[in-house]
């Protein structure tokens, strides 16, 4: 049976849970990280030497890095449109997955930590506001793309929507000032209508 290690309120764990749910896969989730600890235990470090979540086990395979896990699940268990066999469609999905991690994650993290995760006395409002401004600039680029297509992956939901989709829930739930981005908001609305997104992503942030 598929097993994933990681607390359910982690954005990176949500990517895996949502992807598995979209694929109709049964997955056993084991709490780890944050208040649950475990990630520094030698047994866990033998699975993921980074001491981070998520980590997937599928029989003999042990895999860490949330985007790699999503790619693996889709490649092994997925069908179109989630699995894109056409190289150009696949590359378009990869592009958004990589962009979310390489470009959006750092400012998003500044906002999330200082608006949600840290205790109020630890929060840095300057860091949060700078992060909000940077995210707003980056999400304006996403909004422009979504003016011409319903999903980041094209005409149907695909892997490319998964990382940003998980971040979008937090973005729209956090007590921050957001710019009005109508196409992004419509895309998010479409996400919230999906049962698997409701089940796996629209859950506690803390
Ligand atoms: N690039 C990694 C990042 C993993 C990561 O930073 N995970 C966070 C949770 S979102 C973590 O393990 N934090 C430590 C903890 O929860 O104890 C991935 O995408 O899987």
mmCIF file of C-alpha atoms and ligand atoms in Angstrom:
data_model
loop_
_atom_site.group_PDB
_atom_site.id
_atom_site.type_symbol
_atom_site.label_atom_id
_atom_site.label_comp_id
_atom_site.label_asym_id
_atom_site.label_seq_id
_atom_site.Cartn_x
_atom_site.Cartn_y
_atom_site.Cartn_z
ATOM 1 C CA UNK A 1 0.000 0.000 0.000
ATOM 2 C CA UNK A 2 1.095 3.544 -0.686
ATOM 3 C CA UNK A 3 2.289 5.298 2.436
ATOM 4 C CA UNK A 4 3.110 8.969 2.862
ATOM 5 C CA UNK A 5 4.847 10.482 5.832
ATOM 6 C CA UNK A 6 3.845 14.015 6.770
ATOM 7 C CA UNK A 7 1.400 16.133 8.745
ATOM 8 C CA UNK A 8 -1.798 16.932 6.855
ATOM 9 C CA UNK A 9 -1.454 20.711 7.264
ATOM 10 C CA UNK A 10 1.786 20.910 5.260
ATOM 11 C CA UNK A 11 1.429 22.512 1.828
ATOM 12 C CA UNK A 12 3.926 20.036 0.375
ATOM 13 C CA UNK A 13 2.122 17.046 1.873
ATOM 14 C CA UNK A 14 -1.189 18.396 0.535
ATOM 15 C CA UNK A 15 0.228 18.212 -3.006
ATOM 16 C CA UNK A 16 0.714 14.458 -2.620
ATOM 17 C CA UNK A 17 -2.620 13.825 -0.873
ATOM 18 C CA UNK A 18 -4.573 15.824 -3.435
ATOM 19 C CA UNK A 19 -2.798 14.200 -6.378
ATOM 20 C CA UNK A 20 -3.436 10.719 -4.942
ATOM 21 C CA UNK A 21 -7.093 11.581 -4.352
ATOM 22 C CA UNK A 22 -7.500 12.883 -7.927
ATOM 23 C CA UNK A 23 -6.064 9.553 -9.098
ATOM 24 C CA UNK A 24 -8.417 7.578 -6.850
ATOM 25 C CA UNK A 25 -5.522 6.021 -4.931
ATOM 26 C CA UNK A 26 -5.702 4.746 -1.383
ATOM 27 C CA UNK A 27 -2.835 6.180 0.592
ATOM 28 C CA UNK A 28 -1.942 5.702 4.218
ATOM 29 C CA UNK A 29 -0.725 8.931 5.817
ATOM 30 C CA UNK A 30 1.507 8.876 8.869
ATOM 31 C CA UNK A 31 1.825 12.053 10.937
ATOM 32 C CA UNK A 32 5.392 13.387 10.912
ATOM 33 C CA UNK A 33 7.021 16.803 11.076
ATOM 34 C CA UNK A 34 6.115 19.847 13.147
ATOM 35 C CA UNK A 35 4.558 18.925 16.495
ATOM 36 C CA UNK A 36 4.732 15.220 15.586
ATOM 37 C CA UNK A 37 8.529 15.118 15.370
ATOM 38 C CA UNK A 38 9.777 11.820 13.872
ATOM 39 C CA UNK A 39 11.704 13.573 11.096
ATOM 40 C CA UNK A 40 14.937 13.543 13.144
ATOM 41 C CA UNK A 41 14.601 9.896 14.150
ATOM 42 C CA UNK A 42 17.314 7.718 12.590
ATOM 43 C CA UNK A 43 14.649 5.463 11.039
ATOM 44 C CA UNK A 44 13.026 8.417 9.285
ATOM 45 C CA UNK A 45 16.387 9.910 8.271
ATOM 46 C CA UNK A 46 17.151 6.563 6.621
ATOM 47 C CA UNK A 47 14.100 7.212 4.435
ATOM 48 C CA UNK A 48 14.636 10.930 3.913
ATOM 49 C CA UNK A 49 18.078 12.203 4.937
ATOM 50 C CA UNK A 50 16.786 15.780 4.646
ATOM 51 C CA UNK A 51 14.486 15.290 7.632
ATOM 52 C CA UNK A 52 11.633 16.889 5.704
ATOM 53 C CA UNK A 53 8.117 15.866 4.711
ATOM 54 C CA UNK A 54 6.554 14.484 2.580
ATOM 55 C CA UNK A 55 8.182 11.126 1.993
ATOM 56 C CA UNK A 56 6.456 8.403 -0.026
ATOM 57 C CA UNK A 57 6.857 4.639 0.220
ATOM 58 C CA UNK A 58 5.461 2.486 -2.574
ATOM 59 C CA UNK A 59 6.686 -1.058 -1.977
ATOM 60 C CA UNK A 60 10.457 -0.883 -2.423
ATOM 61 C CA UNK A 61 10.452 2.712 -3.619
ATOM 62 C CA UNK A 62 11.188 5.503 -1.158
ATOM 63 C CA UNK A 63 10.794 8.991 -2.600
ATOM 64 C CA UNK A 64 11.095 12.500 -1.207
ATOM 65 C CA UNK A 65 10.542 15.952 -2.804
ATOM 66 C CA UNK A 66 6.851 16.664 -3.194
ATOM 67 C CA UNK A 67 6.956 17.519 -6.904
ATOM 68 C CA UNK A 68 8.919 14.347 -7.658
ATOM 69 C CA UNK A 69 6.299 12.354 -5.737
ATOM 70 C CA UNK A 70 3.456 13.975 -7.701
ATOM 71 C CA UNK A 71 5.275 13.232 -10.981
ATOM 72 C CA UNK A 72 5.820 9.623 -9.923
ATOM 73 C CA UNK A 73 2.198 9.040 -8.892
ATOM 74 C CA UNK A 74 0.894 10.549 -12.113
ATOM 75 C CA UNK A 75 3.377 8.632 -14.266
ATOM 76 C CA UNK A 76 2.665 5.308 -12.552
ATOM 77 C CA UNK A 77 -1.049 5.549 -11.813
ATOM 78 C CA UNK A 78 -2.365 8.445 -13.883
ATOM 79 C CA UNK A 79 -4.246 8.873 -17.099
ATOM 80 C CA UNK A 80 -4.818 11.927 -19.269
ATOM 81 C CA UNK A 81 -5.405 14.745 -18.595
ATOM 82 C CA UNK A 82 -3.482 14.547 -15.296
ATOM 83 C CA UNK A 83 -0.772 12.538 -17.013
ATOM 84 C CA UNK A 84 0.454 14.402 -20.057
ATOM 85 C CA UNK A 85 2.149 12.058 -22.532
ATOM 86 C CA UNK A 86 2.656 14.728 -25.157
ATOM 87 C CA UNK A 87 6.118 16.219 -24.417
ATOM 88 C CA UNK A 88 4.967 19.812 -24.923
ATOM 89 C CA UNK A 89 1.999 19.431 -22.539
ATOM 90 C CA UNK A 90 4.166 17.612 -20.044
ATOM 91 C CA UNK A 91 6.797 20.367 -20.195
ATOM 92 C CA UNK A 92 4.132 23.028 -19.668
ATOM 93 C CA UNK A 93 3.016 21.248 -16.484
ATOM 94 C CA UNK A 94 6.613 20.774 -15.321
ATOM 95 C CA UNK A 95 7.270 24.452 -15.889
ATOM 96 C CA UNK A 96 4.551 25.517 -13.441
ATOM 97 C CA UNK A 97 5.569 22.923 -10.883
ATOM 98 C CA UNK A 98 9.168 24.146 -10.989
ATOM 99 C CA UNK A 99 8.118 27.796 -11.019
ATOM 100 C CA UNK A 100 6.006 27.352 -7.908
ATOM 101 C CA UNK A 101 8.961 25.838 -6.057
ATOM 102 C CA UNK A 102 11.805 27.937 -7.413
ATOM 103 C CA UNK A 103 10.110 31.336 -7.625
ATOM 104 C CA UNK A 104 6.968 31.570 -5.523
ATOM 105 C CA UNK A 105 7.876 29.453 -2.496
ATOM 106 C CA UNK A 106 10.343 31.848 -0.827
ATOM 107 C CA UNK A 107 8.052 34.920 -0.656
ATOM 108 C CA UNK A 108 5.038 32.678 0.028
ATOM 109 C CA UNK A 109 6.897 31.181 2.989
ATOM 110 C CA UNK A 110 7.628 34.658 4.392
ATOM 111 C CA UNK A 111 3.917 35.436 4.278
ATOM 112 C CA UNK A 112 2.767 32.077 5.620
ATOM 113 C CA UNK A 113 5.189 32.036 8.549
ATOM 114 C CA UNK A 114 4.441 35.609 9.546
ATOM 115 C CA UNK A 115 0.678 35.489 9.041
ATOM 116 C CA UNK A 116 -0.124 31.941 10.187
ATOM 117 C CA UNK A 117 2.556 29.592 11.433
ATOM 118 C CA UNK A 118 4.610 31.643 13.925
ATOM 119 C CA UNK A 119 3.135 32.710 17.241
ATOM 120 C CA UNK A 120 2.003 36.365 17.187
ATOM 121 C CA UNK A 121 4.980 37.551 19.288
ATOM 122 C CA UNK A 122 7.414 35.949 16.807
ATOM 123 C CA UNK A 123 5.855 37.449 13.669
ATOM 124 C CA UNK A 124 7.699 40.016 11.574
ATOM 125 C CA UNK A 125 5.172 42.248 9.816
ATOM 126 C CA UNK A 126 7.820 43.852 7.575
ATOM 127 C CA UNK A 127 8.838 40.441 6.258
ATOM 128 C CA UNK A 128 5.167 39.474 5.806
ATOM 129 C CA UNK A 129 4.321 42.676 3.897
ATOM 130 C CA UNK A 130 7.375 42.338 1.656
ATOM 131 C CA UNK A 131 6.378 38.738 0.952
ATOM 132 C CA UNK A 132 2.797 39.746 0.138
ATOM 133 C CA UNK A 133 4.042 42.377 -2.337
ATOM 134 C CA UNK A 134 6.390 39.868 -4.010
ATOM 135 C CA UNK A 135 3.685 37.189 -4.201
ATOM 136 C CA UNK A 136 1.248 39.735 -5.634
ATOM 137 C CA UNK A 137 3.709 40.606 -8.410
ATOM 138 C CA UNK A 138 4.293 36.928 -9.209
ATOM 139 C CA UNK A 139 0.615 35.996 -9.064
ATOM 140 C CA UNK A 140 -0.178 38.831 -11.465
ATOM 141 C CA UNK A 141 1.849 36.848 -14.039
ATOM 142 C CA UNK A 142 -0.248 33.761 -13.290
ATOM 143 C CA UNK A 143 -3.421 35.826 -13.618
ATOM 144 C CA UNK A 144 -2.390 36.968 -17.101
ATOM 145 C CA UNK A 145 -1.864 33.348 -18.202
ATOM 146 C CA UNK A 146 -5.212 32.283 -16.755
ATOM 147 C CA UNK A 147 -6.923 35.004 -18.784
ATOM 148 C CA UNK A 148 -6.395 32.767 -21.838
ATOM 149 C CA UNK A 149 -6.821 29.258 -20.440
ATOM 150 C CA UNK A 150 -8.882 27.723 -17.614
ATOM 151 C CA UNK A 151 -6.057 25.759 -15.984
ATOM 152 C CA UNK A 152 -2.327 26.295 -15.688
ATOM 153 C CA UNK A 153 -1.943 22.957 -17.442
ATOM 154 C CA UNK A 154 -4.168 24.091 -20.326
ATOM 155 C CA UNK A 155 -7.742 23.038 -21.070
ATOM 156 C CA UNK A 156 -7.955 20.557 -18.185
ATOM 157 C CA UNK A 157 -6.564 20.290 -14.673
ATOM 158 C CA UNK A 158 -3.085 18.804 -14.793
ATOM 159 C CA UNK A 159 0.017 18.307 -12.692
ATOM 160 C CA UNK A 160 0.999 21.907 -13.333
ATOM 161 C CA UNK A 161 -1.944 23.092 -11.238
ATOM 162 C CA UNK A 162 -1.120 21.013 -8.178
ATOM 163 C CA UNK A 163 1.689 22.907 -6.399
ATOM 164 C CA UNK A 164 0.208 26.344 -7.010
ATOM 165 C CA UNK A 165 -3.258 25.009 -6.182
ATOM 166 C CA UNK A 166 -2.069 24.020 -2.719
ATOM 167 C CA UNK A 167 -0.435 27.400 -2.153
ATOM 168 C CA UNK A 168 -3.548 29.168 -3.465
ATOM 169 C CA UNK A 169 -5.705 27.813 -0.648
ATOM 170 C CA UNK A 170 -3.399 29.357 1.940
ATOM 171 C CA UNK A 171 -3.082 32.561 -0.102
ATOM 172 C CA UNK A 172 -6.841 33.057 -0.176
ATOM 173 C CA UNK A 173 -7.349 32.017 3.455
ATOM 174 C CA UNK A 174 -4.614 34.059 5.099
ATOM 175 C CA UNK A 175 -5.551 37.336 6.808
ATOM 176 C CA UNK A 176 -3.640 39.526 4.339
ATOM 177 C CA UNK A 177 -4.476 42.173 1.765
ATOM 178 C CA UNK A 178 -4.601 40.659 -1.695
ATOM 179 C CA UNK A 179 -4.736 42.420 -5.029
ATOM 180 C CA UNK A 180 -7.831 41.706 -7.133
ATOM 181 C CA UNK A 181 -6.809 39.155 -9.770
ATOM 182 C CA UNK A 182 -10.022 37.978 -11.407
ATOM 183 C CA UNK A 183 -8.610 35.160 -13.525
ATOM 184 C CA UNK A 184 -6.646 33.728 -10.608
ATOM 185 C CA UNK A 185 -9.776 33.954 -8.475
ATOM 186 C CA UNK A 186 -11.866 32.118 -11.087
ATOM 187 C CA UNK A 187 -9.232 29.382 -11.320
ATOM 188 C CA UNK A 188 -9.239 29.101 -7.520
ATOM 189 C CA UNK A 189 -13.046 28.954 -7.553
ATOM 190 C CA UNK A 190 -12.848 26.050 -10.021
ATOM 191 C CA UNK A 191 -10.405 24.280 -7.713
ATOM 192 C CA UNK A 192 -12.703 24.679 -4.708
ATOM 193 C CA UNK A 193 -15.466 22.892 -6.642
ATOM 194 C CA UNK A 194 -13.375 19.708 -6.856
ATOM 195 C CA UNK A 195 -14.188 17.179 -4.168
ATOM 196 C CA UNK A 196 -10.614 15.919 -3.882
ATOM 197 C CA UNK A 197 -9.351 19.495 -3.439
ATOM 198 C CA UNK A 198 -11.955 20.114 -0.738
ATOM 199 C CA UNK A 199 -10.965 16.882 1.033
ATOM 200 C CA UNK A 200 -7.192 17.216 0.895
ATOM 201 C CA UNK A 201 -6.305 20.882 0.486
ATOM 202 C CA UNK A 202 -9.126 22.918 2.039
ATOM 203 C CA UNK A 203 -8.163 21.748 5.501
ATOM 204 C CA UNK A 204 -6.444 23.352 8.448
ATOM 205 C CA UNK A 205 -3.492 25.641 7.769
ATOM 206 C CA UNK A 206 -2.172 25.298 11.314
HETATM 207 N N1 LIG B 1 11.358 20.786 -1.446
HETATM 208 C C1 LIG B 1 10.742 19.960 -0.437
HETATM 209 C C2 LIG B 1 10.414 20.853 0.770
HETATM 210 C C3 LIG B 1 9.882 20.024 1.905
HETATM 211 C C4 LIG B 1 9.599 20.894 3.126
HETATM 212 O O1 LIG B 1 10.185 21.976 3.303
HETATM 213 N N2 LIG B 1 8.709 20.396 3.965
HETATM 214 C C5 LIG B 1 8.366 21.100 5.184
HETATM 215 C C6 LIG B 1 6.844 21.084 5.394
HETATM 216 S S1 LIG B 1 5.962 21.931 4.110
HETATM 217 C C7 LIG B 1 9.005 20.385 6.356
HETATM 218 O O2 LIG B 1 9.363 19.224 6.265
HETATM 219 N N3 LIG B 1 9.158 21.092 7.472
HETATM 220 C C8 LIG B 1 9.677 20.509 8.689
HETATM 221 C C9 LIG B 1 8.617 19.930 9.542
HETATM 222 O O3 LIG B 1 7.432 19.952 9.211
HETATM 223 O O4 LIG B 1 8.992 19.420 10.617
HETATM 224 C C10 LIG B 1 9.480 19.304 -1.005
HETATM 225 O O5 LIG B 1 8.865 19.907 -1.907
HETATM 226 O O6 LIG B 1 9.129 18.202 -0.589
#
